[in-house]
Amino acid sequence: MKGSHSVKNVAIIGGTGYGAVELIRLLQSHRYMKIKQIISHSQYGDQITSVYPHLTEFYDDPMEELNINRLKDEIDVVFLATPAGVAKDLVPQFQESNVQCIDLSGDLRLHAREAYLTWYGKEAAPQEILDEAVYGLSEIYKEEIIKAKIISNPGCFPTSALLGLLPAVEHGILNNQSIVIDGKTGVSGAGRKQSQMTHYSETNENVTPYKIGKHQHIPEIDLYLSQVANEDIATTFTTHLIPMTRGLLCTMYGKLDKQVSTPEVIDLYQSYYETHPFVRIREEGVFPSTKEVYGSNFCDIGLHVDERTNQLIIGSAIDNLVKGAAGQAIQNANLMNGWDEKHGLYHIPIFP
Amino acid sequence: MKGSHSVKNVAIIGGTGYGAVELIRLLQSHRYMKIKQIISHSQYGDQITSVYPHLTEFYDDPMEELNINRLKDEIDVVFLATPAGVAKDLVPQFQESNVQCIDLSGDLRLHAREAYLTWYGKEAAPQEILDEAVYGLSEIYKEEIIKAKIISNPGCFPTSALLGLLPAVEHGILNNQSIVIDGKTGVSGAGRKQSQMTHYSETNENVTPYKIGKHQHIPEIDLYLSQVANEDIATTFTTHLIPMTRGLLCTMYGKLDKQVSTPEVIDLYQSYYETHPFVRIREEGVFPSTKEVYGSNFCDIGLHVDERTNQLIIGSAIDNLVKGAAGQAIQNANLMNGWDEKHGLYHIPIFP
Amino acid sequence: MKGSHSVKNVAIIGGTGYGAVELIRLLQSHRYMKIKQIISHSQYGDQITSVYPHLTEFYDDPMEELNINRLKDEIDVVFLATPAGVAKDLVPQFQESNVQCIDLSGDLRLHAREAYLTWYGKEAAPQEILDEAVYGLSEIYKEEIIKAKIISNPGCFPTSALLGLLPAVEHGILNNQSIVIDGKTGVSGAGRKQSQMTHYSETNENVTPYKIGKHQHIPEIDLYLSQVANEDIATTFTTHLIPMTRGLLCTMYGKLDKQVSTPEVIDLYQSYYETHPFVRIREEGVFPSTKEVYGSNFCDIGLHVDERTNQLIIGSAIDNLVKGAAGQAIQNANLMNGWDEKHGLYHIPIFP
Amino acid sequence: MKGSHSVKNVAIIGGTGYGAVELIRLLQSHRYMKIKQIISHSQYGDQITSVYPHLTEFYDDPMEELNINRLKDEIDVVFLATPAGVAKDLVPQFQESNVQCIDLSGDLRLHAREAYLTWYGKEAAPQEILDEAVYGLSEIYKEEIIKAKIISNPGCFPTSALLGLLPAVEHGILNNQSIVIDGKTGVSGAGRKQSQMTHYSETNENVTPYKIGKHQHIPEIDLYLSQVANEDIATTFTTHLIPMTRGLLCTMYGKLDKQVSTPEVIDLYQSYYETHPFVRIREEGVFPSTKEVYGSNFCDIGLHVDERTNQLIIGSAIDNLVKGAAGQAIQNANLMNGWDEKHGLYHIPIFP
């Protein structure tokens, strides 16, 4: 049986990953969504507390096997916190139902099927699904999200980069072909899977540039930047692994096409995000650090016009697991269901 | 004007410290307490966001100067998050009023004035205040806390150590003179003040034993252990600084006086804490790590009987800033005011 | 062809592990040993710089497949930096040769074959090999090492624990049945293999007790402690994973059987290690931190008599990859070959 | 008495800072330089081991007060590891002597006295000293260094940035007005002095942009870049504090003026640095991480031509305390005195 009018039943697919566990944490204080199923392909039958003892006494039920029909019967909102290549096959199966699908993977983010093939190395979802899915960058596509049934939740880097760049790009103050994005992320962005890059001994006390020139978030950033600018934009984007668990900062650079001062740019950004509670613009001379948004759904932005070089410098900080994943997914669910966008999400970051 | 029946007005003294900022974070979701004043001796007049930008849009008011009369008029609950030596002079000034005082410092924890002088190197609070103050180890002194007006909130190490030891001590299964407590704490326990020990470059990638044989938490642990055991107990207690911000683990060892198995000890602990929502006992073979309580008010405990040596090994993990400070202070305020003990505190820890 | 009288040819087996790579680093400045072969079972044929780019321009040769006969022909000293269960099969194959074998794994450390089976879960090496192998705790078994052909290099925890305990145990000042060892180690001790415990996101900002009551270093510590004491000793030993790459600290506790002061104990330890350049005893009131031995072959020891409880508290810090593995292996090779014990090893630790 | 022909006597001024302690570590294995005096303004009379216990048994002499005449009599090489504003007053006092001065601070790096005043906020050194001082970027100014008596040792960021940019700039393949430098540094770069930015609890698990648009290394980078390019270059340069102790990475971006491929750029860099042992160029597809140069004097460089945007991306990694400070200072001393440039410095980095 589906949830009542006021409380929606939720399923999370991909139960042993960090996306899922962060959804569980955030949904605990959500009054209108209730987790009914946590689905794990690899560990169904096990209690989630055997993987995550921190959940003890909060969620002791065993994880379940995927059963699409049961989901259609019982569930109102499905969060897909699965690796690339899973959601593209699952989402189409909910087409005939009323189930809201929010995909946290990259499967539905690129409109062109060839682009997905190029950057993800797999066959893309059916074109009609790609066409229907709404890109869930909550601040920018709010109107579309409110009416959507399928959400493609943005990647962590694109969330930070786009929120940091779009006000400037939309107002046409940048030379759009000069944009450089230097991304820095905590290790949890790589997920729970083990790899040499997530090995403590090699990541600690280290900064590691990775996937230079081939990160799958490049086409995602360029696509939505171009969409807003109404112009083909190719950015230069690099990513660096930082010895921290959570936190993501994009430092961005763009040649100014117009002469503007730092206070003017700050004004422009403040107006742009005036009605958006999760974006906070720092005052002149202050840039956000990632810890200032730790555990929260905020995107904090700092701005500086470098008069020596006529470059706009933008710093945009998020928690990659919250605004960059689970938090934004819930923000989108809030919008889709007519609840307050802030509900269950408007918490003070953990500091220190 | 004081708070209404249903919402109490709160003041926090010591506004720029980590205790205060954690109180602010936790009180944000508390429905029955509202922060009216944040008092800072060193920075009154400044906005707290100038020190802590992560609070932007949550608490933008300037910090205030201490004014006892205004506090007596306007405030119901005062949290003293001040360095050692401040609360002992302030708390007596609230004697004639109805203000509830919760002191997070060590000023009121030792009953004997000479003990305070010995371990803290300062003149103690008046004896009548020491006599009136109730030791706020919520799980153990619940009945007294409910009736108290002055709470001496326990230290971080004593909270972890006592919750880990008391069930065994109270049941008389240990040789009480054999107890060893090996404490490990994150750096935030040392507060926000700068010192060589909190310098990143020297604390990172390092484990540092400190204050060996002279930590001011020694007499606190011994006092309450002795009180429960009805016997003078002196423990061997060491502290180690660990390269992490939050988290505290006491690994404890005691010779068993009786022959008991690991499952029997686990049973004993589970019964002991059955009605206490913030203590979670791990199953056999599992010890808690500090990250499993990160940002939460939980105390997680693991137990093992080492049959080779007939020693009981206990691991007790808390977040030093929550259950070890601000969280337990709020738990005590909940008890003192007849609210649900869990209110505003029963959150899933942040993981990873 | 073997090395000349003055320069010995070296092979390292287990080329992609941390033990091997630390041997390579340390041997670079060794004038009497020269690496001729780096042998890797899993990656022979590959350049070691493809795994470890930091070796670029130092060791660009491909790794080789194991060939015992070639080793016997060309090599004087073999370092076995292999996982448990490999050396026990390889070392016997060098019996008829003059090759010196130094095994960094646990395969040859326990004298009783059943003990190995119990703690390692595998069939042990032949008894004659176990009998011939000398336990390479350089400071304690120096005379035997000088004459040895097979060295069983001690484990990291046993090195720290035994060097910290033996002077007290040998002088009979402790109640030997009361000894508690609380071990804290950096993550590199778990090697390069990936596991959930070495995953950055779960180890960072965390202290994790592990293998409580079942660590394979327990029988090793007890064996050599008992040997020196001439009495069966069972210690209580726990291990904790610390968010750092290198460094290991054992904090140890023992009831004093005699009345001694801290300065007297310090004197006793200083005399004990007077002729041993790699053990440094701290003065009264000072305990070593692990960073003070980082990258070096030192074992630094701090001592305190807790007069309240009549316990001796000992802190013993090493770099787990140097004195706890590769450094001590080279120290043993120096002793076996008549070179200065300090040769190639007597470096200032890296600080900060 | 000064050192003999073959061994030079060395003094280090600024004895309690990280620059000094790293000089001490590296000079331990230097056969031609011997430390005779460690001079500390704030702690002369104290043993350096009271500040740095890791030096125990290596350097137990007390630190000394500054005495210029004694230095002139006894010392051949003075390393000034002092805060900004000290060397500018001390170096002139050695003018009449034969003492070689190597200044690790920024005092002598800018040729124009007004530039120093603007960026450092202090009166600069006398112009004649600025004119005489040779900028000690060893790979670029080798010929001048060999003949110099006063060396201005480069800043940590400029060392990484200039070594990464100069081959491209000198070969004219970049649009020099488009250069963006995104700097990331470990905390030791801020020195041993305590500040909120070096506080463990606030720096750990955090990335902090700082001094955006006002870092004193900006004019230094631009000056030497312009000098080589024979053209006024203004770069856009930002700095980020990373939660690690050592390590510095500059990720750099420049629009390509010519069409070149990644392999062609790699070739160009390899030729440029062919005779320079401390610069290592990574092969295509690989960027260096900072840990791959940890504790060593290497500068490792990775290169990628982003064909989508026609940008050259350069990653340049150093250990900020070695190649970015003490190591390069010794490299310069080697060059000035006719010793092998690699002497005492050519060590394998510590990994992991």
Short mmCIF file of C-alpha atoms in Angstrom, two decimals, chain B residues 119 177-182 184 201-209 212-214 218 222 234-238 240 242-246 249 251 253 255 285 287-292 294 304 306 308-309 311 313 351-352, chain C residues 119 177-182 184 201-209 212-214 218 222 234-238 240 242-246 249 251 253 255 285 287-292 294 304 306 308-309 311 313 351-352:
data_model
loop_
_atom_site.label_atom_id
_atom_site.label_comp_id
_atom_site.label_asym_id
_atom_site.label_seq_id
_atom_site.Cartn_x
_atom_site.Cartn_y
_atom_site.Cartn_z
CA TRP B 119 44.13 19.67 39.90
CA GLN B 177 41.98 -1.44 42.04
CA SER B 178 43.20 -2.81 38.72
CA ILE B 179 41.42 -0.47 36.35
CA VAL B 180 43.37 1.03 33.47
CA ILE B 181 41.83 3.66 31.17
CA ASP B 182 43.60 4.47 27.93
CA LYS B 184 42.19 8.78 22.91
CA SER B 201 51.57 20.48 11.28
CA GLU B 202 52.54 18.87 14.57
CA THR B 203 49.33 17.01 15.35
CA ASN B 204 48.60 15.63 11.93
CA GLU B 205 50.07 12.20 11.22
CA ASN B 206 50.91 11.87 14.90
CA VAL B 207 49.73 10.27 18.14
CA THR B 208 50.75 12.29 21.19
CA PRO B 209 50.48 11.09 24.78
CA ILE B 212 50.46 11.60 31.67
CA GLY B 213 49.64 11.28 35.36
CA LYS B 214 48.29 14.80 35.72
CA ILE B 218 41.57 11.75 36.83
CA ASP B 222 37.80 8.35 40.46
CA ALA B 234 42.08 5.02 41.95
CA THR B 235 42.33 4.36 38.25
CA THR B 236 45.34 4.53 35.99
CA PHE B 237 44.35 6.98 33.27
CA THR B 238 46.27 8.25 30.23
CA HIS B 240 46.43 10.57 23.78
CA ILE B 242 44.71 11.68 17.88
CA PRO B 243 44.85 13.35 14.45
CA MET B 244 41.12 13.88 14.11
CA THR B 245 38.86 16.77 15.03
CA ARG B 246 36.06 15.00 16.88
CA LEU B 249 37.48 6.54 22.75
CA THR B 251 39.77 1.58 25.98
CA TYR B 253 40.90 -2.83 31.23
CA LYS B 255 40.81 -7.80 36.12
CA GLY B 285 33.09 -9.50 18.47
CA PHE B 287 33.85 -2.75 19.04
CA PRO B 288 32.62 0.73 18.18
CA SER B 289 34.80 3.20 16.33
CA THR B 290 34.48 6.90 17.06
CA LYS B 291 33.13 7.73 13.62
CA GLU B 292 30.08 5.61 14.37
CA TYR B 294 30.19 11.35 14.93
CA HIS B 304 35.32 -8.50 25.40
CA ASP B 306 40.04 -11.85 27.41
CA ARG B 308 43.87 -15.69 28.42
CA THR B 309 44.31 -13.00 31.07
CA GLN B 311 40.64 -9.17 31.85
CA ILE B 313 38.22 -5.05 27.87
CA PHE B 351 28.94 8.61 8.33
CA PRO B 352 31.27 8.56 6.54
CA TRP C 119 46.97 -17.67 15.20
CA GLN C 177 50.77 -11.02 35.08
CA SER C 178 49.30 -7.53 35.16
CA ILE C 179 50.68 -6.18 31.89
CA VAL C 180 48.32 -4.29 29.60
CA ILE C 181 49.44 -3.13 26.14
CA ASP C 182 47.29 -0.62 24.30
CA LYS C 184 47.88 2.35 18.25
CA SER C 201 36.54 7.63 3.98
CA GLU C 202 36.03 5.20 6.83
CA THR C 203 39.43 5.46 8.51
CA ASN C 204 39.88 9.19 8.34
CA GLU C 205 38.60 11.11 11.38
CA ASN C 206 38.17 7.82 13.20
CA VAL C 207 39.76 5.57 15.81
CA THR C 208 38.94 1.91 15.27
CA PRO C 209 39.68 -0.87 17.75
CA ILE C 212 40.38 -7.37 19.98
CA GLY C 213 41.62 -10.57 21.64
CA LYS C 214 42.74 -12.19 18.43
CA ILE C 218 49.73 -11.51 20.94
CA ASP C 222 54.09 -13.22 25.06
CA ALA C 234 50.23 -13.55 29.16
CA THR C 235 49.64 -9.91 28.33
CA THR C 236 46.40 -8.13 27.59
CA PHE C 237 46.92 -6.56 24.19
CA THR C 238 44.62 -4.43 22.05
CA HIS C 240 43.64 0.53 17.40
CA ILE C 242 44.63 5.60 13.89
CA PRO C 243 44.02 8.06 11.03
CA MET C 244 47.64 8.41 10.03
CA THR C 245 49.80 6.57 7.51
CA ARG C 246 52.89 5.79 9.57
CA LEU C 249 52.67 3.71 19.75
CA THR C 251 51.08 2.57 25.77
CA TYR C 253 50.82 -0.53 32.01
CA LYS C 255 51.78 -3.00 38.44
CA GLY C 285 57.69 14.35 32.27
CA PHE C 287 56.54 11.06 26.41
CA PRO C 288 57.41 10.54 22.76
CA SER C 289 54.89 11.09 20.00
CA THR C 290 55.03 8.97 16.87
CA LYS C 291 55.96 11.87 14.62
CA GLU C 292 59.21 12.23 16.53
CA TYR C 294 58.75 9.43 11.52
CA HIS C 304 56.14 7.46 34.29
CA ASP C 306 51.89 6.63 38.64
CA ARG C 308 48.46 7.00 42.94
CA THR C 309 48.12 3.46 41.59
CA GLN C 311 51.59 1.46 38.01
CA ILE C 313 53.27 3.61 32.41
CA PHE C 351 59.49 16.63 11.30
CA PRO C 352 57.00 18.11 10.89
#
